[in-house]
Amino acid sequence: MPDPNGFLRYDRRLPARRPVPVRISDWREVYPPAGEELIREQATRCMDCGIPFCHDGCPLGNRIPDWNDLVRTGNWDAAVDSLHATNNFPEFTGRLCPAPCEAACVLGLGGQQPVTIKQVEVEIADAAVARDGLRPRPASVSTGRSVAVVGSGPAGLAAAQQLARAGHTVTVYERDDAIGGLLRYGIPDFKLEKQHIDKRLAQLTAEGVRFRTGVEVGVEVTAEQLRAEHDAVLLACGALQGRDTPETPGRALRGVHQAMAHLVAANRVVAAAGEGKPALAMLPDGTPIDAAGKHVVIIGGGDTAADCLGVAHRQGAAGVHQLDLYPQPPSERDAERDPWPTWPWVLRNYPAHEEGGDRVFAVAVQEFVDDGTGQVRAVRIAEVTVEKVDGRRIVTALPGSEREIPADLVLLAIGFEGTEEQPLLAQFGVTRNGRGAIDSGPDWQATEGVFVAGDMHRGASLIVWAIAEGRAAAAAIHTYLGGVGDLPAPVDPARQPLAAR
Ligand SMILES: Cc1cc2nc3c(=O)[nH]c(=O)nc-3n(C[C@H](O)[C@H](O)[C@H](O)COP(=O)(O)OP(=O)(O)OC[C@H]3O[C@@H](n4cnc5c(N)ncnc54)[C@H](O)[C@@H]3O)c2cc1C
Ligand code: SF4
């Protein structure tokens, strides 16, 4: 029986982050492991309320009150099993998920701070590794059916694990030189050390999943070949088409780049250092891209922008400005606009914001300013208001509000426009919709025998949604292949986050 008064006895507490001067001098994760005592105390704050709205907040339907109580009572093995029953990779979500479950925690209704669900999750996930090193669970019987998974991000990997455990032969095709999708070269090590991906890959490999890296489907291998060699195909190619701003004067100047170019280059340097190889942060064409000693301007206010901020400080930037088009959000939920248990629009302070830099709200770039040699030397910004008219965004600059911010390196982190236009799409006979995503039927099929999941289907989203969609698409593929029994399907293709209307 859970403790109904735990939240009255204990306040919400998270483990202390590593001190800023220490952590910006390396690439290790920001959070050290929490002690068992703290985690058991925090799990005790979960009262196991009659209707746990956190279940609906979490796209995976994680059984949060169950594992909170198992942690409270020190029953770690059962907590590990309960968590893995709904989530293939809790070590990723426990580190990286923005935790919509916490926004839906019933404690938030009564003005209390929510349970630290995500922190409990990561501690259970790490306990699983410490206890049995992620013991493989290979299928006992092979179905003789074969599935190709294209893309090795969390959607592709979750689907691959589900299908392999159900007895299908699974091959994951990845065009990059390493497996992991955005977790590998998009998200920096200070948020997710890559050892966590490698440990899961060892488990998947032991469960029979085959990995083929450096293979771009549609180029090195055609859709026709894939269809001939496999009984079903899952497309999980992400939504990596970065939004640009070609109309802004000076966009073509040297020093103005897509944020992902900066993150991938930086992550590759860290990966090389881990193998004892020196490397420079460079674009694929050899152009250096490094924030050391530079005035950096990051345009955008989301995860990608915060990751660029953390990278810039670790590379030794002289100064960083982060520009946001929208006004500064409130620090507390506006219940009129975003009633509980929906995801609120509030000011989010990532650990990277603690490390320095200036955030400037309600401004838009008018020009990237040339230093006379074709290199950017500043951005000219104006204060703006933003309105939605008939679903369209109208940005109006306030007269006389223009000013310059010095900039040697400008990073565009202004979102993604869906999955990339690439040969694979036409070869499989699928087309991008108005949001740049690939539509599917209710059974996740985009076209006969070809399924789609993750960001490629949903548009740029979150890891928890990618895993949920990967699991659900795997369930549909299992049924399509005539597999025995049902696999869990936490979401259907039309499922949206909790909303007030
Ligand atoms: C910088 C950044 C930070 C983020 N931080 C967070 C965070 O903190 N928390 C969070 O929840 N979410 C975060 N996200 C979002 C999250 O990473 C994505 O929602 C998630 O990775 C999507 O998973 P996916 O499997 O659908 O696609 P991806 O992870 O994008 O993987 C797609 C893979 O498909 C491969 N591919 C594409 N085409 C082909 C082809 N033709 N042949 C072979 N392979 C191909 C790509 O190389 C890639 O590896 C972040 C995103 C970015 C960009
Ligand atoms: S995956 Fe995200 S939403 Fe689900 S329980 Fe974990 S932190 Fe919460």
XYZ file of N, CA and C and ligand atoms in Angstrom, residues 96-98 150-156 173-176 180-183 186-187 191 215-218 236-240 260 263 303-304 307 416 420 422 424 453-456 460-464 466, ligand 1:
200
model
N 16.489 12.282 -20.937
C 16.221 13.305 -21.954
C 14.773 13.742 -22.079
N 13.843 12.985 -21.516
C 12.437 13.309 -21.747
C 12.067 14.603 -21.008
N 11.304 15.482 -21.634
C 10.853 16.678 -20.906
C 9.785 16.363 -19.869
N 14.640 0.948 -41.538
C 15.512 1.977 -42.122
C 15.572 3.153 -41.153
N 16.761 3.402 -40.599
C 16.930 4.465 -39.608
C 17.107 3.867 -38.226
N 18.137 4.320 -37.508
C 18.477 3.689 -36.227
C 18.311 4.625 -35.051
N 17.362 5.580 -35.154
C 17.030 6.417 -34.000
C 16.180 5.616 -33.020
N 15.660 6.272 -31.994
C 14.870 5.535 -30.992
C 13.647 4.832 -31.566
N 13.015 5.383 -32.619
C 11.850 4.704 -33.212
C 12.285 3.391 -33.864
N 13.324 3.451 -34.689
C 13.795 2.241 -35.379
C 14.305 1.199 -34.400
N 19.122 -0.683 -41.141
C 19.983 0.019 -42.098
C 20.144 1.462 -41.648
N 21.372 1.936 -41.563
C 21.643 3.300 -41.100
C 22.694 3.918 -42.029
N 22.390 5.120 -42.532
C 23.353 5.755 -43.467
C 24.563 6.325 -42.748
N 24.400 6.666 -41.462
C 25.522 7.206 -40.700
C 26.531 6.104 -40.402
N 22.140 5.044 -33.749
C 21.576 5.857 -32.666
C 20.728 7.026 -33.127
N 20.790 7.387 -34.413
C 20.009 8.537 -34.891
C 20.455 9.799 -34.181
N 19.492 10.647 -33.837
C 19.842 11.929 -33.208
C 20.506 11.737 -31.847
N 20.282 10.585 -31.215
C 20.917 10.354 -29.908
C 22.437 10.265 -30.062
N 23.392 14.056 -32.676
C 22.632 15.295 -32.511
C 22.726 15.787 -31.070
N 22.403 14.901 -30.136
C 22.336 15.272 -28.722
C 23.726 15.145 -28.098
N 24.282 15.661 -22.174
C 22.905 15.226 -21.901
C 22.792 13.700 -21.917
N 25.016 2.675 -44.837
C 24.199 2.239 -45.977
C 22.992 3.168 -46.099
N 22.998 4.000 -47.128
C 21.835 4.875 -47.348
C 20.838 4.144 -48.230
N 19.688 3.833 -47.659
C 18.660 3.142 -48.443
C 18.115 4.144 -49.470
N 17.988 3.681 -50.699
C 17.609 4.585 -51.796
C 18.812 4.936 -52.642
N 11.941 4.679 -40.620
C 12.059 5.491 -39.392
C 13.241 6.442 -39.591
N 13.105 7.275 -40.634
C 14.243 8.102 -41.087
C 14.286 9.483 -40.443
N 13.418 9.747 -39.467
C 13.498 11.016 -38.752
C 12.915 12.177 -39.536
N 13.079 13.369 -38.947
C 12.580 14.621 -39.561
C 13.738 15.609 -39.509
N 14.703 15.389 -40.370
C 15.981 16.088 -40.242
C 16.144 17.253 -41.213
N 22.352 22.019 -36.500
C 22.735 20.604 -36.534
C 24.156 20.416 -37.067
N 26.296 20.899 -34.055
C 26.181 19.820 -33.060
C 26.841 18.539 -33.555
N 15.069 22.711 -27.684
C 16.116 21.763 -27.284
C 17.405 21.967 -28.069
N 17.234 22.140 -29.384
C 18.417 22.238 -30.245
C 19.222 23.476 -29.870
N 21.074 22.935 -26.681
C 22.234 22.059 -26.881
C 23.402 22.837 -27.498
N 12.437 22.196 -37.564
C 12.612 21.228 -38.659
C 11.355 21.214 -39.520
N 13.507 14.490 -44.710
C 14.217 15.043 -45.862
C 13.669 14.484 -47.170
N 14.420 12.723 -50.243
C 15.559 11.856 -50.590
C 15.070 10.721 -51.489
N 14.893 7.583 -51.465
C 14.112 6.506 -50.860
C 12.598 6.734 -50.977
N 7.235 5.243 -38.850
C 7.120 5.565 -37.419
C 8.124 6.639 -37.023
N 7.877 7.219 -35.862
C 8.800 8.202 -35.286
C 8.634 9.568 -35.941
N 9.698 10.371 -35.860
C 9.638 11.736 -36.396
C 9.256 11.761 -37.871
N 9.611 10.721 -38.610
C 9.293 10.699 -40.038
C 7.776 10.712 -40.240
N 9.021 16.486 -36.301
C 10.019 16.567 -35.226
C 9.322 16.575 -33.872
N 9.688 15.636 -33.008
C 8.962 15.468 -31.749
C 9.937 15.098 -30.642
N 9.600 14.060 -29.895
C 10.375 13.699 -28.709
C 10.753 12.218 -28.755
N 11.740 11.868 -27.958
C 12.211 10.478 -27.899
C 11.092 9.564 -27.399
N 10.335 10.024 -26.407
C 9.285 9.166 -25.855
C 8.239 8.843 -26.926
N 8.894 8.770 -30.173
C 9.565 7.900 -31.153
C 9.540 6.449 -30.674
C 19.592 18.758 -31.159
C 18.398 17.974 -30.738
C 18.181 17.766 -29.387
C 17.076 17.033 -28.975
N 16.912 16.835 -27.640
C 15.847 16.109 -27.216
C 15.647 15.888 -25.837
O 16.396 16.367 -24.988
N 14.588 15.136 -25.463
C 13.726 14.580 -26.365
O 12.791 13.870 -25.974
N 13.896 14.787 -27.691
C 14.930 15.536 -28.133
N 15.099 15.756 -29.470
C 14.173 15.100 -30.425
C 14.535 13.603 -30.603
O 15.926 13.460 -30.758
C 13.801 13.006 -31.798
O 12.409 13.221 -31.620
C 14.058 11.506 -31.950
O 15.436 11.231 -32.069
C 13.329 10.959 -33.185
O 13.656 9.622 -33.348
P 13.524 8.877 -34.749
O 13.960 7.484 -34.508
O 12.179 9.093 -35.312
O 14.534 9.621 -35.748
P 16.068 10.036 -35.641
O 16.595 9.958 -34.267
O 16.173 11.337 -36.357
O 16.810 8.909 -36.503
C 16.595 8.790 -37.891
C 17.770 8.036 -38.498
O 17.443 7.671 -39.835
C 18.631 7.713 -40.604
N 18.275 7.766 -42.013
C 17.593 8.743 -42.678
N 17.450 8.419 -43.973
C 18.063 7.218 -44.151
C 18.276 6.375 -45.279
N 17.822 6.700 -46.495
N 18.954 5.207 -45.115
C 19.444 4.853 -43.881
N 19.281 5.634 -42.783
C 18.598 6.798 -42.917
C 19.303 8.981 -40.090
O 20.681 8.999 -40.401
C 19.046 8.865 -38.591
O 20.096 8.178 -37.944
C 16.178 16.512 -29.924
C 16.373 16.744 -31.284
C 17.464 17.494 -31.691
C 17.663 17.759 -33.145
